[in-house]
Amino acid sequence: MILRWFPVKVFSSLFSLVVLLSISCAAQPAPTDLSTQIERQIRVEYNIPADIPVKIGPLSPSSEWPGHDAFTVTIGEGERKRDFPFLLARDHKSIVRMLKVDLSQDPYGDIMKKMELQGRPTRGAKSSKVTVVVYDDLQCPYCTMMHQSLFPQILKEYGDRVTFIYKDFPLPNHSWAIHAAVDANCLGAQNTDAFWSFVDQIHGNQNSINAEKTLDQRFAALDRIAAQQGTDYKLNPDNLQACIKAQDDKAVKASMNGAESLGVDGTPTLFVNGEIFPSGVVPLSRVRAALDRALKANGMVVPQPQAATPASPSN
């Protein structure tokens, strides 16, 4: 009996100790340091992982909100670092997230100003008050679906009054997308039509490029298509080949960085005069609605819906 009771007794004691330790861990006192208290609350409220830095800035009296001090919370680091304004009640019992909106500014216009569009090849109206910007990945199958909806259908309906511009956003898991973007830009540096013809061809032939056995062979296939476009449009062959060989991707990566600062996280992503659509294939009805809103807002005429082509009579 004693031999059987002793292990049970020890186990019972250990179990009680574990329970006490658990209770002790769960009942840790809240931090007394104000910055730590604020950081803890913000991490929980916004579900911020422990490995992401959260920095609480110094307090300063708020001139706009009596009884409160203003401070800034910095979340993240490097290029992904962002600052968020907060208010702290003087009794230190609550904080308030500040979101001040300046109604004198046009948020869509501000977004368009942040895009580097100078020198980009355009399609449709040469100069319009309405611009569609598409962040595109030439290896992305969803981009191909969106591209083949915009061109020719939307271009046919709106091309005389809307400007279309493509920006580069090759995804990191697409092995030949950056190379394709560089080749397209090499063509665009000499001729707008050559750029768009290359984009059309790549979006129409992704499967044949992917069918090449090695990455180097895919690169070579892209370069052959670019060279053929150069011949078709009578571009300077030496300049084109030098550009293709150099594979200078600085402009492509600058476009990617700019896109991320605008909230682009996938492809395709469309902006209509700064109005963003979530990444993915956007139904044409939504594209038309956005274009119509932008045209009306700028005092432009909305195109009339095109009548469906009548079906041919069957024999």
C-alpha atoms as one frame of an Amber mdcrd trajectory, in Angstrom:
protein
   0.000   0.000   0.000   2.764   2.420   0.901   4.638   1.698  -2.295   1.536
   2.399  -4.347   0.543   5.533  -2.433   3.931   7.264  -2.560   4.135   7.824
  -6.351   0.550   8.999  -6.402   1.262  11.418  -3.587   4.337  12.769  -5.371
   2.406  13.132  -8.629  -0.380  14.933  -6.803   2.113  17.350  -5.269   3.768
  18.020  -8.630   0.401  18.588 -10.244  -0.501  21.099  -7.533   2.800  22.887
  -8.078   2.212  23.099 -11.827  -1.261  24.496 -11.217   0.120  27.092  -8.819
   2.814  28.056 -11.294   0.213  28.349 -14.028  -1.933  30.566 -11.863   1.110
  32.643 -11.013   2.003  33.077 -14.714  -1.543  34.008 -15.639  -1.751  36.533
 -12.853   1.355  38.535 -13.658   0.869  42.158 -12.669   0.334  44.695 -15.436
   3.440  46.733 -16.282   3.716  50.018 -14.446   5.757  51.739 -17.171   3.353
  53.808 -19.302   5.083  53.095 -22.641   5.013  49.377 -21.952   1.339  49.538
 -21.001   0.497  51.335 -24.234   2.597  48.956 -26.343   0.927  45.921 -24.797
  -2.555  47.285 -25.434  -1.746  48.171 -29.046  -0.219  44.753 -29.746  -3.342
  43.022 -28.451  -5.819  45.433 -30.031  -4.246  45.220 -33.502  -2.912  41.645
 -33.223   0.726  42.648 -33.793   3.198  39.729 -33.465   5.996  39.978 -30.918
   8.715  40.034 -33.585   7.390  43.249 -35.181   8.827  46.359 -33.493   6.399
  48.773 -31.835   7.853  52.081 -30.629   5.941  54.579 -28.506   6.966  58.172
 -29.176   7.210  61.037 -26.648   4.122  62.804 -25.320   3.248  66.385 -26.208
   0.192  68.450 -25.215  -2.539  68.329 -27.865  -3.626  71.761 -29.071  -6.742
  70.340 -30.713  -7.961  67.950 -28.027  -8.075  69.428 -24.498  -7.274  66.987
 -21.733  -5.163  64.804 -23.994  -1.517  64.406 -24.940  -0.509  63.465 -28.480
   2.020  60.768 -29.297   3.052  58.630 -32.267   3.190  54.843 -32.450   5.724
  53.509 -34.960   5.062  49.964 -36.162   7.527  47.933 -38.225  10.947  48.853
 -39.512  12.746  49.727 -42.721  10.612  50.410 -45.778   7.523  48.912 -44.104
   7.696  51.220 -41.078   4.553  53.286 -40.518   3.600  55.989 -38.007   0.160
  56.237 -36.398  -1.011  59.230 -34.330  -2.679  58.577 -30.963  -4.048  60.575
 -28.038  -3.560  59.756 -24.341  -6.064  60.988 -21.739  -4.402  63.063 -19.027
  -5.563  60.581 -16.383  -3.650  57.878 -18.293  -6.702  55.615 -18.353  -7.353
  55.507 -22.109  -5.812  56.088 -25.517  -7.561  57.147 -28.723  -6.492  56.342
 -32.271  -6.329  59.563 -34.292  -7.597  59.613 -37.873  -7.764  63.167 -39.103
  -9.083  63.545 -42.653  -8.354  66.738 -44.580 -11.440  67.318 -46.699  -9.675
  70.012 -48.688  -7.516  67.347 -50.352  -8.468  64.919 -53.129  -7.284  61.474
 -51.954  -7.553  59.948 -55.435  -5.627  62.852 -56.894  -2.933  62.414 -54.249
  -2.613  58.736 -55.193  -2.176  59.626 -58.865   0.533  62.144 -57.965   2.483
  59.403 -56.187   2.618  57.261 -59.339   5.586  57.821 -61.614   3.845  57.834
 -64.986   6.148  60.148 -66.925   7.499  58.403 -70.008   5.355  55.282 -69.644
   3.803  53.981 -72.900   0.118  54.831 -73.136  -2.812  53.273 -74.942  -6.111
  54.864 -75.889  -6.485  58.631 -75.622  -3.101  60.338 -75.708  -4.039  62.872
 -73.061  -7.154  62.463 -70.970  -8.571  63.566 -67.639  -9.333  59.899 -66.960
  -6.457  57.438 -66.586  -6.466  53.710 -65.935  -3.249  52.460 -64.335  -2.730
  48.692 -64.181   0.021  47.128 -62.084   0.865  44.122 -64.212   2.929  40.935
 -64.068   3.578  39.424 -67.485   3.828  35.915 -66.000   0.617  36.207 -63.978
  -2.315  34.207 -65.451  -4.859  36.497 -63.771  -3.139  39.484 -65.361  -3.604
  37.783 -68.714  -7.319  37.385 -68.032  -7.632  41.054 -67.054  -5.496  42.175
 -69.999  -7.598  40.256 -72.495 -10.737  41.861 -71.046  -9.376  45.388 -71.169
  -7.989  44.884 -74.666  -9.790  44.964 -76.942 -13.236  45.310 -75.310 -12.783
  48.212 -72.859 -10.300  49.915 -75.179 -12.858  49.694 -77.990 -15.556  51.297
 -75.823 -13.508  53.934 -73.974 -10.263  54.276 -75.911 -11.179  57.633 -77.460
 -11.579  59.251 -74.027  -9.520  57.228 -71.514  -5.744  56.750 -71.223  -4.406
  53.313 -70.265  -0.977  52.874 -68.631   0.768  49.724 -67.406   3.181  49.744
 -64.461   5.488  46.893 -63.469   4.756  44.718 -60.440   6.348  41.298 -61.119
   5.713  38.941 -58.215   8.715  37.316 -56.482   7.467  33.778 -57.152   7.344
  34.379 -60.917  10.793  33.478 -62.182  10.775  35.232 -65.562   8.432  38.155
 -64.842  11.160  40.738 -64.131  13.042  39.730 -67.277   9.867  40.134 -69.334
   9.206  43.563 -67.788  12.736  44.715 -68.627  12.376  43.533 -72.242   9.045
  45.350 -72.534  10.593  48.548 -71.210  13.500  48.228 -73.648  10.968  48.233
 -76.479   8.916  51.010 -74.914  11.975  53.236 -74.691  11.965  53.354 -78.493
   8.367  52.808 -79.548   5.030  52.742 -77.708   3.364  50.401 -80.188   6.239
  47.914 -79.892   5.784  47.887 -76.108   2.069  47.120 -76.322   2.534  44.541
 -79.061   5.077  42.718 -76.863   2.740  42.875 -73.830  -0.122  41.523 -75.942
   2.032  38.704 -77.267   3.430  37.659 -73.887   0.007  37.686 -72.272  -1.231
  35.562 -75.138   1.649  33.081 -74.998   2.442  32.454 -71.332   1.987  28.708
 -71.748   4.503  28.446 -74.563   7.096  30.358 -72.548   6.459  28.221 -69.470
   6.833  25.129 -71.660  10.529  25.902 -72.167  12.515  23.414 -70.076  14.905
  25.745 -68.257  14.788  29.302 -66.968  17.562  30.345 -69.347  15.513  28.990
 -72.246  12.522  31.035 -71.072  14.694  34.141 -70.929  15.921  33.384 -74.439
  12.343  32.970 -75.685  11.403  36.373 -74.229  14.435  37.975 -75.838  13.591
  36.455 -79.234  10.061  37.856 -79.058  11.420  41.279 -78.076  13.950  41.195
 -80.914  11.215  40.282 -83.399   9.111  43.191 -82.174  12.126  45.412 -82.708
  12.386  44.205 -86.300   8.661  44.598 -86.914   8.678  48.183 -85.684  12.053
  49.061 -87.216  13.729  49.935 -83.939  17.439  50.595 -83.557  18.710  46.988
 -83.229  21.991  47.848 -81.494  20.294  49.911 -78.783  17.610  47.300 -78.300
  20.048  44.401 -78.004  22.264  46.352 -75.608  19.248  47.106 -73.421  18.037
  43.507 -73.459  21.502  42.168 -72.662  22.034  44.602 -69.777  18.779  43.563
 -68.048  18.829  46.723 -65.936  15.915  46.211 -63.549  16.219  49.426 -61.510
  13.133  50.993 -63.096  11.133  47.797 -62.578  12.071  47.614 -58.899  11.321
  51.318 -58.446   7.847  50.642 -59.843   7.446  47.741 -57.401   8.470  49.875
 -54.418   6.124  52.637 -55.488   3.275  50.161 -55.859   3.784  48.768 -52.363
   3.649  52.281 -50.909   0.195  52.599 -52.510  -1.052  49.366 -50.970  -0.587
  47.130 -54.004  -0.034  43.564 -52.807  -0.945  41.455 -55.836  -1.688  41.493
 -59.525  -3.473  42.663 -61.466  -4.286  45.841 -59.509  -6.259  48.584 -61.256
  -6.531  52.260 -60.446  -9.117  54.431 -62.196  -8.127  58.052 -61.569  -6.659
  56.916 -58.257  -9.602  54.724 -57.209  -8.081  51.346 -56.369  -9.631  47.948
 -56.960  -8.535  44.921 -54.899  -6.003  42.791 -56.764  -7.496  40.205 -59.076
  -9.648  40.034 -62.170 -12.177  42.870 -61.969 -15.534  42.219 -63.674 -16.000
  44.462 -66.696 -19.238  45.826 -65.241 -17.259  47.280 -62.328 -14.587  48.655
 -64.643 -17.233  50.356 -66.772 -18.956  51.779 -63.691 -15.681  53.249 -62.402
 -14.830  54.715 -65.808 -18.311  56.232 -66.113 -17.981  57.827 -62.653 -14.606
  59.293 -63.533 -15.810  60.606 -66.874 -18.885  62.264 -65.337 -16.792  63.764
 -62.518 -14.602  65.417 -65.144 -17.488  66.670 -67.280 -16.886  64.137 -70.028
 -19.435  62.179 -72.015 -20.003  58.549 -71.089 -20.024  56.240 -74.131 -23.318
  54.679 -75.037 -23.641  50.935 -74.366 -22.860  48.959 -77.469 -25.648  46.837
 -78.873 -25.026  43.119 -78.872 -24.145  41.645 -82.228 -27.142  39.653 -83.518
 -26.574  35.956 -83.836 -26.271  34.516 -87.331 -29.363  32.560 -88.409 -28.867
  28.830 -88.270 -29.426  26.649 -91.281
